[in-house]
Backbone as a printed PyTorch tensor [residue, N CA C, xyz], in Angstrom:
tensor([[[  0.8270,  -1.1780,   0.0000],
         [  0.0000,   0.0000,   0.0000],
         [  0.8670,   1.2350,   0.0000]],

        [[  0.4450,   2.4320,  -0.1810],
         [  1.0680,   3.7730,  -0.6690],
         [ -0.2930,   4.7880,  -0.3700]],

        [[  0.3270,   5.4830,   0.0250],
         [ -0.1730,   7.0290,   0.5080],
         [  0.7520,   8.1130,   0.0650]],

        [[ -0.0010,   9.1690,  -0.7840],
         [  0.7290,  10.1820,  -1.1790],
         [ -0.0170,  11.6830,  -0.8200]],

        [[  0.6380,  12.5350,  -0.0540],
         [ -0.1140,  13.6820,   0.1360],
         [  0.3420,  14.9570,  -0.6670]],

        [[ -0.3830,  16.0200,  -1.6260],
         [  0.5450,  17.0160,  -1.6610],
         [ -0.3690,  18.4610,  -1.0200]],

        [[  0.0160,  19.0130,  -0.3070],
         [ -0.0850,  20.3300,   0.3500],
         [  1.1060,  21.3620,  -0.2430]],

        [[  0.0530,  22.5360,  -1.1430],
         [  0.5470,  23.6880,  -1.8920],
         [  0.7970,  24.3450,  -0.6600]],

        [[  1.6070,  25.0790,  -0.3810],
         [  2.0040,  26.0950,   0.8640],
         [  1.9780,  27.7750,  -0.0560]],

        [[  2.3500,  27.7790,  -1.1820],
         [  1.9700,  29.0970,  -2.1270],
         [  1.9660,  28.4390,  -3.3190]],

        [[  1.0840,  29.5770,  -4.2100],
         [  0.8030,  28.7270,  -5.5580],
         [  2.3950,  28.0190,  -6.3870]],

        [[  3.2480,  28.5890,  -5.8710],
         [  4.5150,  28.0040,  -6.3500],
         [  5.4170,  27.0530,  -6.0720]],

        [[  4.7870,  26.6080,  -4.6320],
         [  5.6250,  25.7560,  -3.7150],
         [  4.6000,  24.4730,  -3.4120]],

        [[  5.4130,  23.6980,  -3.3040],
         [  4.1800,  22.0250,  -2.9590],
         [  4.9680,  21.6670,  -1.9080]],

        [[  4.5550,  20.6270,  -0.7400],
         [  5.0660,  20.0990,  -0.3060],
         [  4.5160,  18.7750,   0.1800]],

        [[  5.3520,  17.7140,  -0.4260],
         [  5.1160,  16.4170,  -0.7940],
         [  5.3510,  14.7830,   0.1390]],

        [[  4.2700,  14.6830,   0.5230],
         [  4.7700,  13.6580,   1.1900],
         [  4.3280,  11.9940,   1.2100]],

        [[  5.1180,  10.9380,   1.0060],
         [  5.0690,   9.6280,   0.1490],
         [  5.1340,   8.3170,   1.4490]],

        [[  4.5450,   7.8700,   2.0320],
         [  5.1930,   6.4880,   2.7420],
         [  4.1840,   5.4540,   1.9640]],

        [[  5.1990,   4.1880,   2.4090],
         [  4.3050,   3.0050,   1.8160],
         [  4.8860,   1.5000,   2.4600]],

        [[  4.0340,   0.5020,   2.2060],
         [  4.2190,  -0.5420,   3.1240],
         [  4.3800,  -1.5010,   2.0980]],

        [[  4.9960,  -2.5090,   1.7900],
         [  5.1310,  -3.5400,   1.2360],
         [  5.5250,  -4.7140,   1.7870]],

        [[  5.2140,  -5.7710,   1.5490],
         [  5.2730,  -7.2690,   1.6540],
         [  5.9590,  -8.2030,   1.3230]],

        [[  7.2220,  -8.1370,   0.7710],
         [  7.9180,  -9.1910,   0.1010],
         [  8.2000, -10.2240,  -0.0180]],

        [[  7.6700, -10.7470,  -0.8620],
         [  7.8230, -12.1750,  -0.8950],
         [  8.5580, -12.8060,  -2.3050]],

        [[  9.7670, -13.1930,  -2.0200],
         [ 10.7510, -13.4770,  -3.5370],
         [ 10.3860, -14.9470,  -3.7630]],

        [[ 10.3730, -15.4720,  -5.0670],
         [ 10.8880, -16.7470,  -5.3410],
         [ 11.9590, -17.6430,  -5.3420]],

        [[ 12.4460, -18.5290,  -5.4960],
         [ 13.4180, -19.0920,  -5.3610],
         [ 13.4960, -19.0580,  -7.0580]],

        [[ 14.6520, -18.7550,  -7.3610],
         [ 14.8630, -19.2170,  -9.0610],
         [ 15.2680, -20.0680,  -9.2760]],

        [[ 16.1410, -20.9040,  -8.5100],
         [ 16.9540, -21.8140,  -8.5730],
         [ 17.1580, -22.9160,  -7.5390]],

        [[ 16.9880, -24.3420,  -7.5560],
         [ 16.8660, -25.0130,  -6.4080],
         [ 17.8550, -24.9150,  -5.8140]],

        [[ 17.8320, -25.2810,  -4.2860],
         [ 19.2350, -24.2010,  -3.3380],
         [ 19.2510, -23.1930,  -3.3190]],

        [[ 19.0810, -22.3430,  -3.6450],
         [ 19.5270, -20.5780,  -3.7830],
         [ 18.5740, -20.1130,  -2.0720]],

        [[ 19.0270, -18.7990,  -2.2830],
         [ 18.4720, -18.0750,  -0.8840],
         [ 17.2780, -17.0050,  -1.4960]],

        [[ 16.8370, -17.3790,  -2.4710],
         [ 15.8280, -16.2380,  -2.9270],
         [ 14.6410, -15.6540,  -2.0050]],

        [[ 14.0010, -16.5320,  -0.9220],
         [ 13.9450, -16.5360,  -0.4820],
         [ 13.6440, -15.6990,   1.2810]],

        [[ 15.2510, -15.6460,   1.6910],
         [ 15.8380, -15.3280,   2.2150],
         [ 15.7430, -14.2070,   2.3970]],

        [[ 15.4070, -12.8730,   1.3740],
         [ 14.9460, -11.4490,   1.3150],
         [ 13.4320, -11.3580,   1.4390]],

        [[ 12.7720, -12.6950,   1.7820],
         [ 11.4170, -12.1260,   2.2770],
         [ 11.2030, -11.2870,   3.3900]],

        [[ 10.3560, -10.4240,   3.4400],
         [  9.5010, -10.1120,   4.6540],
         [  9.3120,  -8.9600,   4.2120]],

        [[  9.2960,  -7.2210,   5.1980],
         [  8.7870,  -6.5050,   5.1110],
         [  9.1560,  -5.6540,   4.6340]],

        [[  9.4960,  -4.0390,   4.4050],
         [  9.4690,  -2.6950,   4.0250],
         [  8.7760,  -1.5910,   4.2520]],

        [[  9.6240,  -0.3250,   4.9190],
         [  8.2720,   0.6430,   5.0320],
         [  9.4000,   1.8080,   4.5440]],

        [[  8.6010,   2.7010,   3.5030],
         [  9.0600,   3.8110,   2.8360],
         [  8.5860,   4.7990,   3.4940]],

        [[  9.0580,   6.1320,   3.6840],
         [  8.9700,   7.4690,   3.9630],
         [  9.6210,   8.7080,   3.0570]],

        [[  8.7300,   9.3720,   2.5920],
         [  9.8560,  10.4620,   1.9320],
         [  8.9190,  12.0600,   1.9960]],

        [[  9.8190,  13.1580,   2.1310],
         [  9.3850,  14.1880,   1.9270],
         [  9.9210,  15.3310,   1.3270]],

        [[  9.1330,  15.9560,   0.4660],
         [ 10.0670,  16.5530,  -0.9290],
         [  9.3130,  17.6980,  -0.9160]],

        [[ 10.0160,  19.1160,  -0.9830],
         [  9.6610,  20.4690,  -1.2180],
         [  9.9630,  21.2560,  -2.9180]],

        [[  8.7900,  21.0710,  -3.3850],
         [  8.8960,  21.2440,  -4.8090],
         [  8.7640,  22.8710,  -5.2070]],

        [[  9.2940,  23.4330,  -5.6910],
         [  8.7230,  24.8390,  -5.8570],
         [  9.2490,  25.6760,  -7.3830]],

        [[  8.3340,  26.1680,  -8.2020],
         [  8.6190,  26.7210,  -9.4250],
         [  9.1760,  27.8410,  -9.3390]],

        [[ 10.4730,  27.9270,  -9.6430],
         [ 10.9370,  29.5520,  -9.9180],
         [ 10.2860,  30.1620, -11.2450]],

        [[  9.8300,  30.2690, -11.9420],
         [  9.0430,  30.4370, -12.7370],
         [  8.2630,  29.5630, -13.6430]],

        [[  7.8530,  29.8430, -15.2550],
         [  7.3970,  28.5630, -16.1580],
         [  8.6640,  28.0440, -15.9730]],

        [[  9.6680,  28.2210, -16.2290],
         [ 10.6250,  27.9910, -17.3390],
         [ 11.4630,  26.8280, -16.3560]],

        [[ 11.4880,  27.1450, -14.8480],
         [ 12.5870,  26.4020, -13.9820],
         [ 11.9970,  25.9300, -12.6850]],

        [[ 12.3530,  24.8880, -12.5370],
         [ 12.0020,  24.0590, -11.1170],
         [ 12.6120,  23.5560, -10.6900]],

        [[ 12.8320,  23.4450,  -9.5910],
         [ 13.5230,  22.8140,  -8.4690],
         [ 12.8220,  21.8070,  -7.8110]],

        [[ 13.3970,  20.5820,  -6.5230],
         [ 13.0760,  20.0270,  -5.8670],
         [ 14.1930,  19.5060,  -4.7940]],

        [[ 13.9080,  19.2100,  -3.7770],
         [ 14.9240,  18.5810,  -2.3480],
         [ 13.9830,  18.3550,  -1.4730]],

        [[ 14.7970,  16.7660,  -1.4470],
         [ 13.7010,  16.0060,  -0.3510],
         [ 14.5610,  14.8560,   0.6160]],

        [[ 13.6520,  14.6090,   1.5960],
         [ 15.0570,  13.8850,   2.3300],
         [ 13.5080,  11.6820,   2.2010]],

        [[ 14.0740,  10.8620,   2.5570],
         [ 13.3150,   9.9330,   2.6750],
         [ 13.8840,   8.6740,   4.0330]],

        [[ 13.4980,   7.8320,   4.2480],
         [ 13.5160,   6.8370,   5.0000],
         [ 13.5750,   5.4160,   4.4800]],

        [[ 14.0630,   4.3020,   4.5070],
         [ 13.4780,   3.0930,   4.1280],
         [ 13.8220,   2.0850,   5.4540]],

        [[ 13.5870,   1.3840,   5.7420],
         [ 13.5880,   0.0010,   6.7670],
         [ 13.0140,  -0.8450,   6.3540]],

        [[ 13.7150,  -2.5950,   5.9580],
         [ 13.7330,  -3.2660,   5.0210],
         [ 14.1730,  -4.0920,   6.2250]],

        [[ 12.9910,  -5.1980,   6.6660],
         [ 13.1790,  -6.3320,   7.5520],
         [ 13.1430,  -7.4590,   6.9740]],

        [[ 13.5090,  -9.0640,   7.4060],
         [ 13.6930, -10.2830,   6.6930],
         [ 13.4990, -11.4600,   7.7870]],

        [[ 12.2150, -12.2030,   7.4740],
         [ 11.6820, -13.0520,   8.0220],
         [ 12.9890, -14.2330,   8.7960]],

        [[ 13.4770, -14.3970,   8.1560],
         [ 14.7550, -15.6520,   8.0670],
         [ 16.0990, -14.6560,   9.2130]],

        [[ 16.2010, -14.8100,  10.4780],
         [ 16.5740, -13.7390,  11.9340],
         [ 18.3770, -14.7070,  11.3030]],

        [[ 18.2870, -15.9240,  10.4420],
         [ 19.7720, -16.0250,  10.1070],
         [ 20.1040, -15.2850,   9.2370]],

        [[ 19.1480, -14.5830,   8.2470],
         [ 20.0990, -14.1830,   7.2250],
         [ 19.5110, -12.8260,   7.2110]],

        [[ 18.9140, -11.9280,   8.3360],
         [ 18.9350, -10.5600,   8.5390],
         [ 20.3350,  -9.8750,   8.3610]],

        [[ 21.2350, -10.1200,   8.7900],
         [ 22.6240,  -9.2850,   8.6160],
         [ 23.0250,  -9.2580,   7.2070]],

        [[ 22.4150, -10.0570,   6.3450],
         [ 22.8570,  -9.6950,   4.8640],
         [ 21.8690,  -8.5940,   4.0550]],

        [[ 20.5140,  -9.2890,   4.2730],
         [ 18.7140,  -8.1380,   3.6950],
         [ 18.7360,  -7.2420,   4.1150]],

        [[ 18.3320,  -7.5400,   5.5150],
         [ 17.6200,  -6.5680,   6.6730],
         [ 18.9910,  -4.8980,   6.3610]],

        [[ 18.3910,  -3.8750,   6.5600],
         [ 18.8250,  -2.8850,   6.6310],
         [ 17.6120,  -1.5370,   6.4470]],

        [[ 18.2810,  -0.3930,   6.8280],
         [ 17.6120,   1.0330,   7.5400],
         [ 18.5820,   2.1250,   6.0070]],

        [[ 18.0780,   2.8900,   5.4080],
         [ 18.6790,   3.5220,   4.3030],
         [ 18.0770,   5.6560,   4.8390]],

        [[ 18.8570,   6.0090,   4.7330],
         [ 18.4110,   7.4780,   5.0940],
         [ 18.9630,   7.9790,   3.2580]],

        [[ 17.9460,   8.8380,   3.1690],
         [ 17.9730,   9.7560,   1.7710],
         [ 18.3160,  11.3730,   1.3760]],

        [[ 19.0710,  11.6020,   0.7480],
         [ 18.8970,  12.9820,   0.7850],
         [ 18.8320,  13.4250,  -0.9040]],

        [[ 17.8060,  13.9340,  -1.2510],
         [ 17.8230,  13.5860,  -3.4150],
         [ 17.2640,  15.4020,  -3.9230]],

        [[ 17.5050,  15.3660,  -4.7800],
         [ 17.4710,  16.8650,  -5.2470],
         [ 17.6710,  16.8640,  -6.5840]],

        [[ 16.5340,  17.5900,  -7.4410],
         [ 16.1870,  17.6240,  -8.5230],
         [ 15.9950,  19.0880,  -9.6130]],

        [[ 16.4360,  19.6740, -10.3910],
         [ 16.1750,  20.7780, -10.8870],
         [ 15.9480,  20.7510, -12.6740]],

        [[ 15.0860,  21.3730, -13.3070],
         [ 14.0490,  20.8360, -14.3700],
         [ 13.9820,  22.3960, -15.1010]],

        [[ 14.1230,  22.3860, -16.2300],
         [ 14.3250,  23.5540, -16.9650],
         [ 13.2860,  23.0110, -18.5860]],

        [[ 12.2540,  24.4010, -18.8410],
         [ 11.0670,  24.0270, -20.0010],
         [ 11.4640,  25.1830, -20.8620]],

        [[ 11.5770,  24.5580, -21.6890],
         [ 11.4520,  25.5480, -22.8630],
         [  9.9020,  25.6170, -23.5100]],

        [[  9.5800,  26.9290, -24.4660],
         [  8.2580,  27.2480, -24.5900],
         [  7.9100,  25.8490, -25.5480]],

        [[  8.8730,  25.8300, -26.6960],
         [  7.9700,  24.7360, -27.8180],
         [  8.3140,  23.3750, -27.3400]],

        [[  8.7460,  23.0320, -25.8200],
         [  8.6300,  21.2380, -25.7600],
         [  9.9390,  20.4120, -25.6210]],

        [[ 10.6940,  21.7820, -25.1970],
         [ 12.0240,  21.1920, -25.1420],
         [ 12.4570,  20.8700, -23.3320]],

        [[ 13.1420,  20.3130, -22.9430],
         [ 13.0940,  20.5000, -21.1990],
         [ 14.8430,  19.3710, -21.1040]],

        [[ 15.2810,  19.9520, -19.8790],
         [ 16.1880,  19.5180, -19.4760],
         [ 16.1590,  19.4390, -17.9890]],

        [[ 16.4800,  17.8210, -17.5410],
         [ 15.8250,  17.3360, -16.2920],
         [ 16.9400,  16.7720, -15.7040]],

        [[ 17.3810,  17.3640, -14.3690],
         [ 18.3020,  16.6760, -13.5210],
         [ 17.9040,  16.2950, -12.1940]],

        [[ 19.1850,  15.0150, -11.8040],
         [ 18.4410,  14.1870, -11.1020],
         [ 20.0580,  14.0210,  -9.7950]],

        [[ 19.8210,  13.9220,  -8.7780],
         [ 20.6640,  13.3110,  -8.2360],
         [ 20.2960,  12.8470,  -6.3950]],

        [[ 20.7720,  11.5810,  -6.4100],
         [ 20.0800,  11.2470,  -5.3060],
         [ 21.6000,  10.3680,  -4.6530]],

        [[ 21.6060,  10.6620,  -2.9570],
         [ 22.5610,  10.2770,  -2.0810],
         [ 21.7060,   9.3330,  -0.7510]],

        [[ 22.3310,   7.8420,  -0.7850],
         [ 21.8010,   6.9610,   0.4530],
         [ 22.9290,   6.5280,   0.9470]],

        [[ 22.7500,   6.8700,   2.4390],
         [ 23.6280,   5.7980,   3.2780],
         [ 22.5670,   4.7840,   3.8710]],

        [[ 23.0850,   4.0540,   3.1360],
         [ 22.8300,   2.0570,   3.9870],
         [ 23.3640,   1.8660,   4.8150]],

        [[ 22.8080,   1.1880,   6.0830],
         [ 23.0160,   0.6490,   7.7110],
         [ 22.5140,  -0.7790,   7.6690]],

        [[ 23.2340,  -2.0170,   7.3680],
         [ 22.7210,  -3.2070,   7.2420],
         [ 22.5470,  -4.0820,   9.1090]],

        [[ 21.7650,  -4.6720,   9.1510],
         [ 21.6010,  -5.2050,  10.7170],
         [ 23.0190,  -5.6740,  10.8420]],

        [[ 23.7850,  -6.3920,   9.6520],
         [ 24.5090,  -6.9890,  11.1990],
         [ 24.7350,  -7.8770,  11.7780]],

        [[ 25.7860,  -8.9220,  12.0250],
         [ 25.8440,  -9.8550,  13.0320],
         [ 27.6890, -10.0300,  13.8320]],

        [[ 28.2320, -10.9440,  14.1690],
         [ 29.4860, -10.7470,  14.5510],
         [ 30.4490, -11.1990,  13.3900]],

        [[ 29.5730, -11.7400,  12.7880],
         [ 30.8200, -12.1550,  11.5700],
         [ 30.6220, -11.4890,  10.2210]],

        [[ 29.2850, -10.6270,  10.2020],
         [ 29.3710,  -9.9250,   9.0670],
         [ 29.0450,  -8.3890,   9.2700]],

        [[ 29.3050,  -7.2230,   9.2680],
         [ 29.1290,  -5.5020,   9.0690],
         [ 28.8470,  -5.3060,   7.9400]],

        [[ 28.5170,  -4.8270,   7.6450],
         [ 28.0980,  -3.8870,   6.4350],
         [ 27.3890,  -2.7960,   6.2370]],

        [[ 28.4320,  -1.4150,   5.6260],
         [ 27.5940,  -0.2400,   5.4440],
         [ 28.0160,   0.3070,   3.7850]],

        [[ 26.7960,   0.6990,   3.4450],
         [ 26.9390,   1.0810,   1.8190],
         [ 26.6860,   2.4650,   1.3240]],

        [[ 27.5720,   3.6780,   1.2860],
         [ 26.9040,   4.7940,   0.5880],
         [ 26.9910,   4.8980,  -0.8510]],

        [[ 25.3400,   5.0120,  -1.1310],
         [ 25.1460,   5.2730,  -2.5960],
         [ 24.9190,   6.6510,  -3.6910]],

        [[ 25.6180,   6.9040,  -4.7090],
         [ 24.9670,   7.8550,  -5.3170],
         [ 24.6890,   7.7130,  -7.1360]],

        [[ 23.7570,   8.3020,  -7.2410],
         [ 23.1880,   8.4920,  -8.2420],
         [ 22.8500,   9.9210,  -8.9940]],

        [[ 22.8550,   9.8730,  -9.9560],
         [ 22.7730,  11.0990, -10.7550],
         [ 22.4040,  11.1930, -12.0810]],

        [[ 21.4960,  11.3700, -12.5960],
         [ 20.5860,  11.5710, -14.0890],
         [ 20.6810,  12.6620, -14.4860]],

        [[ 21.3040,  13.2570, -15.8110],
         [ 20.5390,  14.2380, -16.8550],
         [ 20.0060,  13.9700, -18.3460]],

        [[ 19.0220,  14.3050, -18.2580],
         [ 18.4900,  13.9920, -19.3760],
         [ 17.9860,  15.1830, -20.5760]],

        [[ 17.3600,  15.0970, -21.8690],
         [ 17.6600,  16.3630, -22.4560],
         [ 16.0060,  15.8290, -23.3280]],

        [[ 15.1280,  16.3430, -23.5260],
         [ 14.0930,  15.9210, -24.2030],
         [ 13.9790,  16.9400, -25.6060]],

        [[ 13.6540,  16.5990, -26.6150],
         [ 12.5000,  17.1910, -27.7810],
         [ 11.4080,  17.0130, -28.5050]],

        [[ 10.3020,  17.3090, -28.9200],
         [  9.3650,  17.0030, -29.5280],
         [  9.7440,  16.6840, -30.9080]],

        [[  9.4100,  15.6020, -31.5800],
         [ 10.1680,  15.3080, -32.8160],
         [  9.4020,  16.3360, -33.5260]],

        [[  8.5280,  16.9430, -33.7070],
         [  7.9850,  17.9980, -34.5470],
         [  8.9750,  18.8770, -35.0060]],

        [[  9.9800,  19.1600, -33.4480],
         [ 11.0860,  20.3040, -34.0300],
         [ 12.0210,  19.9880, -34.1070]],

        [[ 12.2190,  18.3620, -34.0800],
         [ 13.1760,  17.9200, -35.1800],
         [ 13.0690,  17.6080, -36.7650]],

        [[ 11.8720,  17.5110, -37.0130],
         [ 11.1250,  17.3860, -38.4750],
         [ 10.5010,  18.3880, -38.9170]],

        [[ 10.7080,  19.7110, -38.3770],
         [  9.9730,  21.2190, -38.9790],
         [  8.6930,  20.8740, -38.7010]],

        [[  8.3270,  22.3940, -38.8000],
         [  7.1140,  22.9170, -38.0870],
         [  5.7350,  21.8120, -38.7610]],

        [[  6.0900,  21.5030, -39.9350],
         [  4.6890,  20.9940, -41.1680],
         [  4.8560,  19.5930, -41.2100]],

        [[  5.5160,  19.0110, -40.1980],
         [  5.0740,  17.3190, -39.8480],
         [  3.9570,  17.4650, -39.0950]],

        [[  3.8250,  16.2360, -39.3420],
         [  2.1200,  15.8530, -38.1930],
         [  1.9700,  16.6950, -36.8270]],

        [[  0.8740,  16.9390, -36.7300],
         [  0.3910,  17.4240, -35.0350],
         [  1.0900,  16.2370, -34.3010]],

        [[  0.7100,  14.9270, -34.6610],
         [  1.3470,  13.6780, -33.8890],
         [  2.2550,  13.7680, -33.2900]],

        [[  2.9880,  14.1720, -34.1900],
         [  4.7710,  14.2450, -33.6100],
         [  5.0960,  14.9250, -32.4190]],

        [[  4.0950,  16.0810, -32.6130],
         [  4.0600,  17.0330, -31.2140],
         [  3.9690,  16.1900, -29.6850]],

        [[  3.5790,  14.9240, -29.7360],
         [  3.0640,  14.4560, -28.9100],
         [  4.2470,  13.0820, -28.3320]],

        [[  5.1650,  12.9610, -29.3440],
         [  6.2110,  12.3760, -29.1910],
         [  7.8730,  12.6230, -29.3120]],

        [[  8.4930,  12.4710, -27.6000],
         [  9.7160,  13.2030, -27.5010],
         [ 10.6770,  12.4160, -27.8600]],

        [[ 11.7550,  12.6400, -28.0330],
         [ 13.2420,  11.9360, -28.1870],
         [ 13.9960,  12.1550, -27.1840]],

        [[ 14.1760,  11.7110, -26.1160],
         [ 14.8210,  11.8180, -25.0510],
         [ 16.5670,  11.4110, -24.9650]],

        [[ 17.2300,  12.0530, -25.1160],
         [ 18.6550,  11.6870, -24.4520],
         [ 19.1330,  11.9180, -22.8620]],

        [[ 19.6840,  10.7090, -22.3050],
         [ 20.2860,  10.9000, -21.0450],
         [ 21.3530,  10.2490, -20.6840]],

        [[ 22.0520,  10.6870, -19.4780],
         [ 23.2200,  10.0680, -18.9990],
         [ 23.0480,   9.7140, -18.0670]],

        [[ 23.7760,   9.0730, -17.0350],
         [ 23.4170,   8.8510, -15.6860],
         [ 24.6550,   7.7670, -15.2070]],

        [[ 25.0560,   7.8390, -13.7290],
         [ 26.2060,   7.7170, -12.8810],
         [ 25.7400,   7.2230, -11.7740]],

        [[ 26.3500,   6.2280, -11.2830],
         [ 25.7000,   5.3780, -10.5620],
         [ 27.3010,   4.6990,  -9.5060]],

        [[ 27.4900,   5.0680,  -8.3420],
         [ 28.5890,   4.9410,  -7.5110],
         [ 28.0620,   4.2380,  -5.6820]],

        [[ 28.8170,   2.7580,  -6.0000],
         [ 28.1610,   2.3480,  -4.7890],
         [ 29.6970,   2.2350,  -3.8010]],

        [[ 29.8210,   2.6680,  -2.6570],
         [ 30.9960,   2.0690,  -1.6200],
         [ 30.7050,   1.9450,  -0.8610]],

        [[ 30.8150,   0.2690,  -0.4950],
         [ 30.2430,  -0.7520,   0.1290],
         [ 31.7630,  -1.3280,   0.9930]],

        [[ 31.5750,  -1.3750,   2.3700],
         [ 32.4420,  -1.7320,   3.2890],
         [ 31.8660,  -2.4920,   4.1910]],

        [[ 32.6630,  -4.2900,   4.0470],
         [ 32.1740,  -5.3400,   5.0920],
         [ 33.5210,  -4.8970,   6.0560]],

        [[ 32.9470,  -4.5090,   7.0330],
         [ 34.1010,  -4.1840,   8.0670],
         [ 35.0470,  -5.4950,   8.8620]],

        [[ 33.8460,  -6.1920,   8.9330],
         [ 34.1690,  -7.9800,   9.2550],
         [ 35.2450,  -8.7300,   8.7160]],

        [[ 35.3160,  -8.1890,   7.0260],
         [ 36.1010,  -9.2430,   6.3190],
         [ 37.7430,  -8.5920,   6.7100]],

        [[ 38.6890,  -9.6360,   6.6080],
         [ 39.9680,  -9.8410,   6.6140],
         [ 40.6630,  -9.0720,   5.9470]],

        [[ 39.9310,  -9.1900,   4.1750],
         [ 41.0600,  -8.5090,   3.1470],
         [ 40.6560,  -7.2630,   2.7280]],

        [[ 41.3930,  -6.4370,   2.0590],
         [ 40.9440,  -5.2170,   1.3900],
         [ 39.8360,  -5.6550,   0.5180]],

        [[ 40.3900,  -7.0420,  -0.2840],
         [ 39.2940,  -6.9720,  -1.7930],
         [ 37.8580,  -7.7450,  -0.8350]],

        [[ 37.9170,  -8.3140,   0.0240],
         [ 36.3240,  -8.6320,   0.7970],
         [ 35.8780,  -7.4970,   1.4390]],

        [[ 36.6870,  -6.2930,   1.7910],
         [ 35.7460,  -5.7670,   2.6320],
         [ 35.3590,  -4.8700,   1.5700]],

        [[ 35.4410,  -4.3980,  -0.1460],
         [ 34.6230,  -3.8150,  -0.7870],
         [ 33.8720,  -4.8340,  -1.9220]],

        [[ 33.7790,  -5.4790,  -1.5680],
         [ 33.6040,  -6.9150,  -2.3970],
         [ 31.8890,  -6.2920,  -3.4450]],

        [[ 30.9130,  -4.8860,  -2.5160],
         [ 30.1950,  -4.4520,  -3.1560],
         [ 30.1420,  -3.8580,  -3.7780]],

        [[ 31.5040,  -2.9400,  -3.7640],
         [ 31.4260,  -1.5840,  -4.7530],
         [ 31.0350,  -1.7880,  -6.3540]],

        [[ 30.8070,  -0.3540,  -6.8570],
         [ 30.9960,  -0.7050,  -8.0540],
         [ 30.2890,   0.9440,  -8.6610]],

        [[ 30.8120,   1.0030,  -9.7710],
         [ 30.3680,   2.4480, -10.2070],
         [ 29.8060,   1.9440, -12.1650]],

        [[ 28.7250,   3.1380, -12.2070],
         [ 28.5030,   2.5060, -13.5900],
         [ 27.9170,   3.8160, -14.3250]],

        [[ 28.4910,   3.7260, -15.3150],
         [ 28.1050,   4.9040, -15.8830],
         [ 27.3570,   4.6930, -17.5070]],

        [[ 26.1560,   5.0170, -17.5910],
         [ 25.2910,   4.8660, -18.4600],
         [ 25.0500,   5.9040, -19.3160]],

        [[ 24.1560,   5.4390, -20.6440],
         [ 23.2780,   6.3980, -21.7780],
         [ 21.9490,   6.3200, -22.1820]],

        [[ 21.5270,   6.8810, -22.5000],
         [ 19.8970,   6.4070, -22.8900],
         [ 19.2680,   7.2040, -23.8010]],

        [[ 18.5530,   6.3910, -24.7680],
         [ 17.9010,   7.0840, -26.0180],
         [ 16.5150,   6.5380, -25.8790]],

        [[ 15.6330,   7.1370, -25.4470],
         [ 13.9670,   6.6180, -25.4210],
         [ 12.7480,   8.0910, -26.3110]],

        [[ 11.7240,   6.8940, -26.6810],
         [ 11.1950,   7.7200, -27.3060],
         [  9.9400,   7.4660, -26.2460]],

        [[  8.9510,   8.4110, -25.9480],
         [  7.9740,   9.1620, -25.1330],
         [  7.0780,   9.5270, -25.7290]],

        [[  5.6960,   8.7230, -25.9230],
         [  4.6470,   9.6350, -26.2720],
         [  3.9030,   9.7390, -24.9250]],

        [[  3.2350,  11.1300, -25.0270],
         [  2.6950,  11.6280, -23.9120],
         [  1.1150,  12.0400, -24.5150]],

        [[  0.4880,  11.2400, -23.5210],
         [ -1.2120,  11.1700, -23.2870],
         [ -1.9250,  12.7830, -23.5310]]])
């Protein structure tokens, strides 16, 4: 379940607020495996202050919550974990359909835990993306249609450092890291 509230504070400003409850229940894909093992619960929290500096530019910063419990009390120190958020967003429109949308979001992970395993993970993320209406890539005297469908380009950066404090060696105790850096070409029609 999900609950979303938004309360305008001035016609320019929103302020947004998201929790939700989920149930998890994984399959096993594979006989033996621990799929399993990440069953049980989740509860989301987030709250985000949106506000238009004019048409043309918007902003957003919001902070969130997650707590992510696991039925199986042996293999909580690997699932089970508490994530604090801090994400911030700023969005720029041009008049004929053009917009440029950034994204960047920061989590520190707090995993439960046991004596033989620690683990803490800070994550970040970061999206820009660049949209157009193919109309004004095909001049003004293509279809109305086109108006209605964008060409989206984006990038996006993705940096995890992950420290088992438990393990022995350098290469086990980042055994999670990993950074990835992406592109994206999607096309968007909008309702």
């Amino acid at each position: 379940g999900e609950l979303r509230l938004t309360r305008d504070i001035t016609p320019m400003t929103s302020l947004r607020v998201r929790t939700s409850y989920l149930d998890q229940d994984y399959d096993n894909v594979f006989d033996g495996d621990n799929s399993d093992g990440r069953d049980g619960d989740r509860f989301d929290i987030g709250l985000s202050l949106r506000h238009s500096f004019s048409p043309k530019y918007r902003g957003s910063v919001g902070v969130a919550y997650r707590q992510k419990n696991v039925d199986d009390d042996a293999l909580e120190a690997f699932f089970a974990y508490d994530f604090t958020e801090a994400n911030a967003g700023f969005s720029v429109f041009w008049p004929k359909g053009n917009y440029l949308n950034t994204t960047l979001i920061y989590r520190d992970y707090e995993y439960e835990g046991s004596s033989t395993f620690q683990r803490e993970d800070s994550f970040l993320y970061g999206r820009a993306s660049y949209g157009v209406p193919l109309n004004r890539l095909f001049g003004e005297r293509s279809a109305d249609v086109l108006e209605k469908i964008l060409l989206e380009g984006a990038i996006s950066y993705t940096d995890r450092d992950s420290t088992v404090s438990t393990a022995t060696t350098e290469a086990a105790r980042n055994v999670f890291d990993f950074d990835n850096t992406g592109a994206e070409l999607r096309l968007i029609y909008r309702f």
